[in-house]
GROMACS .gro file of C-alpha atoms in nm:
model
  500
    1ARG     CA    1  -1.614   3.902  -3.272
    2ASP     CA    2  -1.415   4.124  -3.216
    3ARG     CA    3  -1.563   4.130  -2.846
    4ALA     CA    4  -1.534   3.799  -2.805
    5VAL     CA    5  -1.199   3.842  -2.869
    6ARG     CA    6  -1.097   4.130  -2.654
    7GLU     CA    7  -1.325   3.921  -2.382
    8LYS     CA    8  -1.114   3.600  -2.389
    9GLN     CA    9  -0.793   3.796  -2.392
   10TYR     CA   10  -0.967   3.972  -2.041
   11LEU     CA   11  -1.061   3.739  -1.860
   12LYS     CA   12  -0.654   3.527  -1.974
   13GLN     CA   13  -0.528   3.803  -1.803
   14ARG     CA   14  -0.762   3.800  -1.464
   15TYR     CA   15  -0.700   3.433  -1.444
   16ALA     CA   16  -0.337   3.498  -1.507
   17ALA     CA   17  -0.324   3.686  -1.183
   18ILE     CA   18  -0.565   3.445  -0.992
   19ILE     CA   19  -0.314   3.157  -1.060
   20SER     CA   20   0.047   3.344  -1.017
   21SER     CA   21  -0.131   3.426  -0.661
   22VAL     CA   22  -0.202   3.119  -0.609
   23GLY     CA   23   0.128   2.965  -0.711
   24MET     CA   24   0.302   3.232  -0.414
   25ILE     CA   25   0.018   3.139  -0.101
   26LEU     CA   26   0.195   2.768  -0.264
   27LEU     CA   27   0.504   2.907  -0.225
   28LEU     CA   28   0.444   3.019   0.159
   29SER     CA   29   0.296   2.644   0.188
   30SER     CA   30   0.584   2.537   0.144
   31ALA     CA   31   0.777   2.691   0.375
   32VAL     CA   32   0.532   2.613   0.660
   33MET     CA   33   0.579   2.250   0.620
   34LEU     CA   34   0.906   2.250   0.703
   35THR     CA   35   0.870   2.442   1.048
   36PRO     CA   36   0.751   2.059   1.194
   37LEU     CA   37   1.156   1.996   1.109
   38LEU     CA   38   1.338   2.217   1.416
   39ILE     CA   39   1.174   1.845   1.668
   40LEU     CA   40   1.517   1.720   1.470
   41LEU     CA   41   1.720   1.980   1.692
   42SER     CA   42   1.599   1.850   2.022
   43ARG     CA   43   1.484   1.449   1.934
   44SER     CA   44   1.646   1.322   1.622
   45GLY     CA   45   1.511   0.974   1.707
   46GLU     CA   46   1.238   1.085   1.416
   47ALA     CA   47   1.443   1.212   1.157
   48ASP     CA   48   1.282   0.892   0.939
   49HIS     CA   49   1.013   1.116   0.930
   50ALA     CA   50   1.164   1.414   0.782
   51TRP     CA   51   1.111   1.341   0.396
   52ALA     CA   52   0.713   1.308   0.485
   53PHE     CA   53   0.737   1.663   0.508
   54GLY     CA   54   1.071   1.759   0.288
   55LEU     CA   55   0.911   1.592  -0.036
   56PRO     CA   56   0.587   1.732   0.021
   57SER     CA   57   0.726   2.102   0.073
   58ALA     CA   58   0.968   2.072  -0.177
   59SER     CA   59   0.673   1.957  -0.418
   60LEU     CA   60   0.408   2.244  -0.312
   61PHE     CA   61   0.766   2.474  -0.372
   62LEU     CA   62   0.809   2.346  -0.730
   63LEU     CA   63   0.433   2.383  -0.859
   64GLY     CA   64   0.446   2.712  -0.672
   65ILE     CA   65   0.701   2.832  -0.835
   66ALA     CA   66   0.628   2.686  -1.168
   67LEU     CA   67   0.302   2.918  -1.123
   68TRP     CA   68   0.403   3.165  -1.010
   69THR     CA   69   0.646   3.247  -1.196
   70ALA     CA   70   0.459   3.156  -1.557
   71PHE     CA   71   0.208   3.336  -1.513
   72ARG     CA   72   0.379   3.667  -1.360
   73SER     CA   73   0.214   3.952  -1.457
   74PRO     CA   74   0.378   4.311  -1.441
   75LEU     CA   75   0.082   4.431  -1.537
   76ASN     CA   76  -0.110   4.605  -1.147
   77ILE     CA   77  -0.423   4.402  -1.177
   78THR     CA   78  -0.646   4.478  -0.840
   79LEU     CA   79  -0.845   4.192  -0.804
   80THR     CA   80  -1.202   4.139  -0.689
   81VAL     CA   81  -1.354   3.937  -0.430
   82GLN     CA   82  -1.510   3.700  -0.629
   83GLU     CA   83  -1.194   3.676  -0.824
   84GLY     CA   84  -0.961   3.684  -0.438
   85GLY     CA   85  -1.261   3.367  -0.331
   86ILE     CA   86  -1.125   3.141  -0.652
   87ILE     CA   87  -0.781   3.178  -0.537
   88VAL     CA   88  -0.859   3.144  -0.131
   89LEU     CA   89  -1.028   2.814  -0.291
   90LEU     CA   90  -0.806   2.641  -0.521
   91SER     CA   91  -0.528   2.734  -0.249
   92TRP     CA   92  -0.682   2.576   0.003
   93ILE     CA   93  -0.787   2.256  -0.172
   94VAL     CA   94  -0.417   2.234  -0.305
   95VAL     CA   95  -0.249   2.275   0.033
   96ILE     CA   96  -0.496   2.101   0.220
   97LEU     CA   97  -0.396   1.821  -0.036
   98PHE     CA   98  -0.034   1.824  -0.008
   99SER     CA   99  -0.042   1.839   0.389
  100ALA     CA  100  -0.228   1.557   0.418
  101TRP     CA  101   0.128   1.368   0.228
  102PRO     CA  102   0.294   1.359   0.623
  103PHE     CA  103  -0.034   1.140   0.833
  104ALA     CA  104  -0.008   0.868   0.517
  105SER     CA  105   0.368   0.846   0.521
  106ALA     CA  106   0.457   0.880   0.911
  107LEU     CA  107   0.146   0.735   1.024
  108GLY     CA  108  -0.006   0.477   0.750
  109LEU     CA  109  -0.324   0.621   0.740
  110PRO     CA  110  -0.490   0.562   0.441
  111TYR     CA  111  -0.515   0.899   0.165
  112SER     CA  112  -0.872   0.960   0.288
  113ARG     CA  113  -0.830   0.972   0.655
  114ALA     CA  114  -0.552   1.138   0.639
  115LEU     CA  115  -0.671   1.409   0.403
  116PHE     CA  116  -0.977   1.418   0.705
  117GLU     CA  117  -0.678   1.543   0.925
  118SER     CA  118  -0.595   1.809   0.722
  119VAL     CA  119  -0.913   1.922   0.650
  120SER     CA  120  -0.982   1.943   1.052
  121GLY     CA  121  -0.623   2.098   1.115
  122TRP     CA  122  -0.628   2.398   0.827
  123THR     CA  123  -1.050   2.443   0.926
  124THR     CA  124  -0.990   2.438   1.287
  125THR     CA  125  -1.215   2.182   1.369
  126GLY     CA  126  -1.041   1.943   1.552
  127LEU     CA  127  -1.183   1.627   1.511
  128SER     CA  128  -0.950   1.345   1.463
  129VAL     CA  129  -0.841   0.996   1.354
  130VAL     CA  130  -0.457   0.976   1.480
  131ASP     CA  131  -0.432   0.752   1.782
  132VAL     CA  132  -0.224   1.019   1.953
  133THR     CA  133  -0.031   0.810   2.230
  134SER     CA  134   0.128   0.703   1.938
  135ALA     CA  135   0.169   0.995   1.731
  136GLY     CA  136   0.542   1.087   1.717
  137LYS     CA  137   0.598   1.501   1.818
  138MET     CA  138   0.712   1.601   1.443
  139ILE     CA  139   0.303   1.472   1.318
  140LEU     CA  140   0.163   1.661   1.725
  141ILE     CA  141   0.320   1.986   1.641
  142TRP     CA  142   0.259   1.951   1.268
  143ARG     CA  143  -0.120   1.967   1.325
  144SER     CA  144  -0.138   2.183   1.550
  145ILE     CA  145   0.096   2.424   1.345
  146ILE     CA  146  -0.173   2.385   1.037
  147GLN     CA  147  -0.441   2.539   1.347
  148LEU     CA  148  -0.225   2.818   1.418
  149ALA     CA  149  -0.187   2.849   0.994
  150GLY     CA  150  -0.595   2.786   0.907
  151GLY     CA  151  -0.713   3.019   1.260
  152ALA     CA  152  -0.540   3.318   1.047
  153GLY     CA  153  -0.597   3.236   0.711
  154LEU     CA  154  -0.217   3.274   0.783
  155ALA     CA  155  -0.071   3.207   0.454
  156ILE     CA  156  -0.366   3.409   0.279
  157LEU     CA  157  -0.232   3.643   0.546
  158MET     CA  158   0.076   3.703   0.441
  159MET     CA  159   0.053   3.690   0.106
  160SER     CA  160  -0.190   4.037   0.151
  161ALA     CA  161   0.119   4.200   0.335
  162ILE     CA  162   0.326   4.118   0.019
  163VAL     CA  163   0.106   4.088  -0.309
  164GLY     CA  164  -0.098   4.412  -0.235
  165PRO     CA  165  -0.315   4.530  -0.496
  166VAL     CA  166  -0.498   4.132  -0.504
  167GLY     CA  167  -0.461   4.179  -0.090
  168VAL     CA  168  -0.849   4.288  -0.051
  169GLY     CA  169  -1.036   4.042  -0.294
  170ILE     CA  170  -0.845   3.773  -0.099
  171SER     CA  171  -0.898   3.859   0.270
  172SER     CA  172  -1.287   3.933   0.169
  173ALA     CA  173  -1.288   3.593   0.017
  174GLU     CA  174  -1.117   3.447   0.331
  175GLY     CA  175  -1.358   3.604   0.596
  176ARG     CA  176  -1.149   3.904   0.657
  177SER     CA  177  -1.339   4.159   0.497
  178ASP     CA  178  -1.260   4.417   0.783
  179GLN     CA  179  -0.986   4.566   0.818
  180LEU     CA  180  -0.851   4.676   1.118
  181VAL     CA  181  -0.586   4.966   0.985
  182PRO     CA  182  -0.654   5.135   0.601
  183HIS     CA  183  -0.373   4.978   0.432
  184VAL     CA  184  -0.452   4.642   0.371
  185ARG     CA  185  -0.061   4.551   0.365
  186GLN     CA  186  -0.011   4.731   0.725
  187SER     CA  187  -0.409   4.568   0.878
  188ALA     CA  188  -0.242   4.237   0.773
  189ARG     CA  189   0.073   4.295   0.950
  190LEU     CA  190  -0.056   4.370   1.276
  191VAL     CA  191  -0.356   4.028   1.245
  192LEU     CA  192   0.039   3.848   1.251
  193ILE     CA  193   0.128   4.054   1.551
  194ILE     CA  194  -0.170   3.984   1.729
  195TYR     CA  195  -0.197   3.668   1.652
  196GLY     CA  196   0.186   3.598   1.689
  197CYS     CA  197   0.115   3.761   2.093
  198TYR     CA  198  -0.158   3.543   2.175
  199ALA     CA  199   0.029   3.218   2.062
  200PHE     CA  200   0.378   3.309   2.220
  201ALA     CA  201   0.147   3.383   2.553
  202GLY     CA  202  -0.055   3.138   2.572
  203THR     CA  203   0.281   2.931   2.517
  204PHE     CA  204   0.437   3.091   2.818
  205ALA     CA  205   0.091   3.059   3.064
  206TYR     CA  206   0.044   2.721   3.004
  207TRP     CA  207   0.426   2.675   3.080
  208MET     CA  208   0.348   2.868   3.407
  209ALA     CA  209   0.060   2.634   3.512
  210GLY     CA  210   0.219   2.266   3.446
  211MET     CA  211   0.208   2.166   3.098
  212SER     CA  212   0.571   2.053   2.917
  213PRO     CA  213   0.713   2.311   2.636
  214PHE     CA  214   0.613   2.081   2.412
  215ASP     CA  215   0.258   2.068   2.539
  216ALA     CA  216   0.197   2.454   2.636
  217VAL     CA  217   0.351   2.493   2.286
  218ASN     CA  218   0.069   2.286   2.151
  219HIS     CA  219  -0.210   2.353   2.355
  220SER     CA  220  -0.123   2.735   2.338
  221PHE     CA  221  -0.134   2.749   1.917
  222ALA     CA  222  -0.456   2.481   1.906
  223ALA     CA  223  -0.687   2.723   2.134
  224VAL     CA  224  -0.620   3.033   1.975
  225SER     CA  225  -0.688   2.944   1.676
  226THR     CA  226  -0.974   2.781   1.852
  227GLY     CA  227  -0.861   2.415   1.707
  228GLY     CA  228  -0.868   2.235   1.929
  229PHE     CA  229  -0.648   1.942   1.885
  230SER     CA  230  -0.441   1.816   2.154
  231THR     CA  231  -0.140   1.566   2.240
  232ARG     CA  232  -0.424   1.414   2.529
  233VAL     CA  233  -0.678   1.167   2.454
  234GLU     CA  234  -0.823   1.351   2.707
  235SER     CA  235  -0.777   1.690   2.570
  236ILE     CA  236  -0.709   1.932   2.907
  237GLY     CA  237  -0.907   1.723   3.102
  238TYR     CA  238  -0.573   1.527   3.111
  239TRP     CA  239  -0.502   1.780   3.388
  240ASP     CA  240  -0.788   1.812   3.565
  241SER     CA  241  -0.613   2.182   3.671
  242ILE     CA  242  -0.779   2.498   3.769
  243ALA     CA  243  -0.450   2.662   3.633
  244ILE     CA  244  -0.501   2.573   3.304
  245GLU     CA  245  -0.820   2.554   3.250
  246ALA     CA  246  -0.799   2.929   3.398
  247VAL     CA  247  -0.509   3.018   3.128
  248THR     CA  248  -0.788   2.765   2.863
  249LEU     CA  249  -1.042   2.989   2.867
  250PRO     CA  250  -0.925   3.378   2.833
  251LEU     CA  251  -0.719   3.232   2.471
  252MET     CA  252  -1.054   3.073   2.359
  253ILE     CA  253  -1.275   3.378   2.433
  254LEU     CA  254  -0.973   3.596   2.241
  255GLY     CA  255  -0.978   3.358   1.920
  256ASN     CA  256  -1.395   3.398   1.904
  257LEU     CA  257  -1.307   3.775   1.934
  258SER     CA  258  -1.270   3.917   1.561
  259PHE     CA  259  -0.967   4.075   1.511
  260VAL     CA  260  -1.120   4.472   1.518
  261THR     CA  261  -1.234   4.380   1.784
  262ALA     CA  262  -0.917   4.239   1.987
  263TRP     CA  263  -0.783   4.554   1.761
  264LEU     CA  264  -0.990   4.779   1.983
  265LEU     CA  265  -0.895   4.626   2.296
  266TRP     CA  266  -0.509   4.665   2.186
  267ARG     CA  267  -0.596   4.995   2.196
  268GLY     CA  268  -0.819   5.059   2.540
  269LYS     CA  269  -1.112   5.164   2.339
  270LEU     CA  270  -1.393   5.005   2.594
  271ARG     CA  271  -1.665   5.164   2.483
  272MET     CA  272  -1.632   5.076   2.120
  273VAL     CA  273  -1.634   4.704   2.226
  274THR     CA  274  -1.892   4.684   2.458
  275ARG     CA  275  -2.086   4.856   2.179
  276ASN     CA  276  -2.018   4.508   1.966
  277GLY     CA  277  -2.329   4.354   1.909
  278GLU     CA  278  -2.151   3.990   1.941
  279VAL     CA  279  -1.966   4.117   2.240
  280ARG     CA  280  -2.347   4.229   2.400
  281LEU     CA  281  -2.436   3.856   2.255
  282SER     CA  282  -2.152   3.715   2.411
  283VAL     CA  283  -2.208   3.862   2.731
  284VAL     CA  284  -2.533   3.709   2.771
  285LEU     CA  285  -2.515   3.397   2.650
  286ILE     CA  286  -2.235   3.248   2.844
  287PRO     CA  287  -2.333   3.296   3.183
  288LEU     CA  288  -2.701   3.203   3.080
  289SER     CA  289  -2.547   2.884   2.882
  290ALA     CA  290  -2.334   2.774   3.171
  291ALA     CA  291  -2.562   2.843   3.492
  292ALA     CA  292  -2.874   2.595   3.281
  293ILE     CA  293  -2.550   2.290   3.191
  294PHE     CA  294  -2.410   2.374   3.558
  295LEU     CA  295  -2.797   2.385   3.751
  296LEU     CA  296  -2.918   2.080   3.499
  297THR     CA  297  -2.655   1.873   3.361
  298SER     CA  298  -2.286   1.905   3.556
  299HIS     CA  299  -2.468   1.969   3.919
  300ALA     CA  300  -2.540   1.594   3.926
  301LEU     CA  301  -2.246   1.445   3.767
  302TYR     CA  302  -2.025   1.530   3.951
  303PRO     CA  303  -2.072   1.603   4.357
  304GLN     CA  304  -1.765   1.845   4.449
  305LEU     CA  305  -1.904   2.180   4.338
  306GLY     CA  306  -1.596   2.319   4.248
  307LYS     CA  307  -1.628   2.130   3.965
  308SER     CA  308  -1.970   2.061   3.830
  309ILE     CA  309  -1.916   2.424   3.848
  310ARG     CA  310  -1.568   2.398   3.632
  311VAL     CA  311  -1.694   2.168   3.394
  312ALA     CA  312  -2.051   2.406   3.315
  313VAL     CA  313  -1.805   2.728   3.235
  314PHE     CA  314  -1.536   2.528   3.045
  315GLU     CA  315  -1.754   2.334   2.813
  316THR     CA  316  -1.962   2.640   2.793
  317VAL     CA  317  -1.684   2.830   2.588
  318THR     CA  318  -1.543   2.582   2.481
  319ALA     CA  319  -1.823   2.479   2.221
  320ILE     CA  320  -1.953   2.852   2.125
  321THR     CA  321  -1.648   2.961   2.069
  322THR     CA  322  -1.546   2.626   1.846
  323THR     CA  323  -1.256   2.582   1.996
  324GLY     CA  324  -1.330   2.185   2.085
  325PHE     CA  325  -1.159   2.196   2.358
  326SER     CA  326  -1.328   1.952   2.650
  327THR     CA  327  -1.229   1.837   3.007
  328VAL     CA  328  -1.462   1.611   3.021
  329SER     CA  329  -1.695   1.338   2.794
  330TYR     CA  330  -2.009   1.367   2.722
  331GLY     CA  331  -2.127   0.957   2.774
  332ASN     CA  332  -2.314   1.015   3.111
  333TRP     CA  333  -2.437   1.389   3.009
  334ASN     CA  334  -2.867   1.416   3.018
  335ALA     CA  335  -3.035   1.508   2.716
  336PHE     CA  336  -3.034   1.899   2.820
  337GLY     CA  337  -2.636   1.932   2.856
  338ILE     CA  338  -2.589   1.759   2.477
  339PHE     CA  339  -2.887   1.998   2.307
  340LEU     CA  340  -2.711   2.299   2.455
  341LEU     CA  341  -2.373   2.242   2.366
  342ILE     CA  342  -2.560   2.148   1.984
  343ILE     CA  343  -2.756   2.468   1.985
  344LEU     CA  344  -2.377   2.675   2.160
  345MET     CA  345  -2.200   2.547   1.841
  346LEU     CA  346  -2.394   2.562   1.530
  347ILE     CA  347  -2.423   2.965   1.722
  348GLY     CA  348  -2.007   2.998   1.709
  349GLY     CA  349  -1.837   3.281   1.723
  350GLY     CA  350  -1.732   3.579   1.664
  351THR     CA  351  -1.698   3.727   1.267
  352CYS     CA  352  -1.386   3.795   1.079
  353SER     CA  353  -1.232   3.535   1.410
  354THR     CA  354  -1.058   3.250   1.380
  355ALA     CA  355  -1.412   3.056   1.516
  356GLY     CA  356  -1.637   2.847   1.306
  357GLY     CA  357  -2.008   2.809   1.332
  358ILE     CA  358  -2.368   3.052   1.149
  359LYS     CA  359  -2.125   3.326   1.434
  360GLN     CA  360  -2.289   3.579   1.601
  361PHE     CA  361  -2.320   3.851   1.463
  362ARG     CA  362  -2.607   3.714   1.203
  363VAL     CA  363  -2.747   3.588   1.612
  364TYR     CA  364  -2.801   3.910   1.718
  365LEU     CA  365  -2.888   4.053   1.388
  366LEU     CA  366  -3.177   3.749   1.430
  367TRP     CA  367  -3.245   3.897   1.707
  368LYS     CA  368  -3.277   4.256   1.622
  369MET     CA  369  -3.501   4.172   1.361
  370LEU     CA  370  -3.755   4.047   1.614
  371TYR     CA  371  -3.708   4.361   1.825
  372TRP     CA  372  -3.770   4.609   1.474
  373GLU     CA  373  -4.043   4.436   1.385
  374ILE     CA  374  -4.224   4.470   1.719
  375LYS     CA  375  -4.132   4.787   1.722
  376ARG     CA  376  -4.282   4.880   1.384
  377TYR     CA  377  -4.562   4.752   1.471
  378LEU     CA  378  -4.665   4.978   1.743
  379MET     CA  379  -4.543   5.277   1.515
  380PRO     CA  380  -4.751   5.449   1.291
  381ARG     CA  381  -4.736   5.323   0.940
  382ILE     CA  382  -4.582   5.620   0.807
  383THR     CA  383  -4.287   5.597   1.013
  384VAL     CA  384  -3.997   5.546   0.867
  385LEU     CA  385  -3.803   5.315   1.144
  386GLU     CA  386  -3.426   5.327   1.119
  387ARG     CA  387  -3.230   4.996   1.219
  388PRO     CA  388  -2.879   5.056   1.320
  389MET     CA  389  -2.585   4.841   1.495
  390TRP     CA  390  -2.301   4.861   1.596
  391GLU     CA  391  -2.020   4.631   1.354
  392GLY     CA  392  -1.646   4.628   1.490
  393ASN     CA  393  -1.597   4.960   1.518
  394ARG     CA  394  -1.866   5.139   1.279
  395ARG     CA  395  -2.211   5.231   1.341
  396VAL     CA  396  -2.395   5.028   1.055
  397PHE     CA  397  -2.801   5.117   0.954
  398VAL     CA  398  -2.867   4.799   0.862
  399ASP     CA  399  -3.069   4.763   0.501
  400ASP     CA  400  -3.270   4.445   0.330
  401ALA     CA  401  -3.021   4.332   0.097
  402ARG     CA  402  -2.780   4.278   0.404
  403ILE     CA  403  -3.149   4.112   0.562
  404ARG     CA  404  -3.159   3.880   0.329
  405GLN     CA  405  -2.769   3.793   0.216
  406VAL     CA  406  -2.830   3.670   0.622
  407MET     CA  407  -3.141   3.495   0.595
  408VAL     CA  408  -3.002   3.295   0.282
  409PHE     CA  409  -2.694   3.174   0.464
  410ILE     CA  410  -2.893   3.076   0.736
  411PHE     CA  411  -3.139   2.865   0.587
  412LEU     CA  412  -2.832   2.720   0.383
  413TYR     CA  413  -2.601   2.653   0.702
  414LEU     CA  414  -2.904   2.489   0.835
  415ALA     CA  415  -3.014   2.292   0.529
  416THR     CA  416  -2.667   2.142   0.523
  417TYR     CA  417  -2.678   2.040   0.847
  418VAL     CA  418  -2.988   1.880   0.825
  419PHE     CA  419  -2.929   1.643   0.527
  420GLY     CA  420  -2.502   1.594   0.693
  421VAL     CA  421  -2.712   1.414   1.021
  422MET     CA  422  -2.976   1.191   0.770
  423ILE     CA  423  -2.641   1.082   0.618
  424LEU     CA  424  -2.486   0.998   0.989
  425CYS     CA  425  -2.838   0.864   1.076
  426ALA     CA  426  -2.814   0.646   0.779
  427CYS     CA  427  -2.459   0.534   0.880
  428GLY     CA  428  -2.587   0.345   1.146
  429TYR     CA  429  -2.543   0.644   1.387
  430SER     CA  430  -2.801   0.718   1.658
  431LEU     CA  431  -3.000   1.085   1.585
  432ALA     CA  432  -2.880   1.237   1.956
  433ASP     CA  433  -2.496   1.142   1.832
  434SER     CA  434  -2.529   1.272   1.520
  435LEU     CA  435  -2.669   1.530   1.624
  436PHE     CA  436  -2.376   1.636   1.761
  437GLU     CA  437  -2.103   1.527   1.570
  438PHE     CA  438  -2.247   1.683   1.255
  439ALA     CA  439  -2.328   2.038   1.431
  440SER     CA  440  -1.977   2.012   1.521
  441ALA     CA  441  -1.832   1.947   1.212
  442ILE     CA  442  -2.021   2.195   1.028
  443GLY     CA  443  -1.938   2.452   1.288
  444THR     CA  444  -1.532   2.361   1.276
  445VAL     CA  445  -1.586   2.282   1.638
  446GLY     CA  446  -1.447   1.933   1.737
  447LEU     CA  447  -1.586   1.836   2.081
  448SER     CA  448  -1.719   1.429   1.987
  449VAL     CA  449  -1.947   1.249   2.133
  450GLY     CA  450  -1.747   0.923   1.977
  451VAL     CA  451  -1.880   0.885   1.591
  452THR     CA  452  -1.521   1.048   1.461
  453THR     CA  453  -1.297   0.750   1.453
  454ALA     CA  454  -1.060   0.648   1.161
  455GLN     CA  455  -1.287   0.331   1.168
  456MET     CA  456  -1.594   0.538   1.070
  457PRO     CA  457  -1.817   0.446   0.705
  458ASP     CA  458  -1.649   0.638   0.455
  459ALA     CA  459  -1.964   0.849   0.382
  460ALA     CA  460  -1.976   0.905   0.723
  461LEU     CA  461  -1.638   1.076   0.728
  462TRP     CA  462  -1.673   1.224   0.357
  463THR     CA  463  -1.934   1.397   0.513
  464GLU     CA  464  -1.719   1.543   0.759
  465THR     CA  465  -1.443   1.611   0.546
  466ILE     CA  466  -1.671   1.837   0.313
  467ALA     CA  467  -1.918   2.026   0.616
  468MET     CA  468  -1.544   2.140   0.794
  469PHE     CA  469  -1.435   2.294   0.479
  470LEU     CA  470  -1.799   2.435   0.413
  471GLY     CA  471  -1.842   2.559   0.765
  472ARG     CA  472  -1.461   2.705   0.724
  473LEU     CA  473  -1.571   2.932   0.412
  474GLU     CA  474  -1.893   2.984   0.499
  475PHE     CA  475  -2.033   2.834   0.169
  476ILE     CA  476  -2.170   3.146  -0.048
  477VAL     CA  477  -1.688   3.177  -0.145
  478VAL     CA  478  -1.743   2.809  -0.242
  479LEU     CA  479  -2.074   2.848  -0.483
  480VAL     CA  480  -2.002   3.171  -0.649
  481SER     CA  481  -1.610   3.075  -0.715
  482LEU     CA  482  -1.701   2.736  -0.826
  483LEU     CA  483  -2.033   2.901  -1.067
  484LYS     CA  484  -1.807   3.188  -1.165
  485ILE     CA  485  -1.461   2.939  -1.278
  486GLY     CA  486  -1.747   2.753  -1.441
  487GLY     CA  487  -1.891   3.063  -1.666
  488ASP     CA  488  -1.544   3.138  -1.712
  489GLY     CA  489  -1.444   2.880  -1.827
  490ARG     CA  490  -1.705   2.840  -2.097
  491ARG     CA  491  -1.693   3.221  -2.203
  492MET     CA  492  -1.262   3.097  -2.278
  493SER     CA  493  -1.366   2.792  -2.438
  494ALA     CA  494  -1.656   2.914  -2.631
  495ARG     CA  495  -1.580   3.017  -3.008
  496ALA     CA  496  -1.631   3.316  -3.172
  497PRO     CA  497  -1.926   3.363  -3.426
  498ARG     CA  498  -1.792   3.407  -3.813
  499GLU     CA  499  -1.772   3.677  -3.976
  500LYS     CA  500  -2.045   3.694  -4.199
   0.00000   0.00000   0.00000
């Protein structure tokens, strides 16, 4: 009985720290929700929409301060990755729910559609049900801000910088397990500096390339977060500009890189960068895919040589980096071009980056496994074969546990993909359109063949919404967190055995 009481007391302390940490994230997120009000400094005509941001921000602030103060503990508790996963899951759900409020209030969207837009923004997907031609600038900048924040897990990183001991568990659960430097706070600040410099440089470059300041800010935020929300229906294709596409390509590639790789680039350690398996895969995959799309798809569609090359390169990069910007529509593309984009969207970007998908490191590991297995068959049975790989700035040796983890994730990812495609097909969409659109949703890409609209069936809408959320938090975090909450809840609610 004493053991059960001690266990309950222990769990109460742990969950008090968890809930207090969630409160801190909500406080920081409430401040983020006020940033669109800066538009009123130059555009006072949208003052009527101020309450659409002020009320949810105030509500989020009050909820955050209540949770933080009520459950704050004087004990210096270091949370595990599993407990960090619970913080990530709970905080993301609450923030997404409140972030949908402005879309419903200012645009009059049904809440289910507003929630879809909020999930698409925070998960940096870019699929949209908002009519950008009629939406005000405050709503448009809000879409870009939540993509910028969601790309870096901004609230999580700021909390890691402030709180300290809980930071390791949270950042690991949110997909930021690799630290730039040993100290968590300093690593978080470096990530914010790198990310902020990307956004600032992108804004200036877009402005110099011919965008208006407002468009430049929005597209820079969406590019570095590999989000893909645009202020134009035609996306980057609206400008049909070589200069703007030339600015977008490096921003998408930088967003695709893990922050560890970006940090090595900043420090000029090019040798370590070139050793990275993800970088090597990208260097091979992007040129080959672009060449294949040019020869077998775009060359026949766009008679001008320059245009067809630009389309092939841009659409390849936007698919594999899961950014979701586009320069053309895909209605006249042949089956080969569509299929290759689906493959690239499923592969996705780099680990510990803003990109989604299966992730390039896992795909590179599969390739290495094939190489190791062939090599093992050609060597004597008694030979012990090492399996070294470069991951970030570390040379790691891949063990069977790591391989099992990767295989389980890929199986879960592809099984979910197949199930989602079946649901879209059941909603009346063609197999080709369903394969493309759900690959875009689960990979948090944002490219569309027209399936995602405000008029889409509720079943398709919720299927894509759940897929975007799972794709951003990578399945395992959500699954493990829900199982842990359920298990801990049963232990805390169980009655202690009576003494005999």
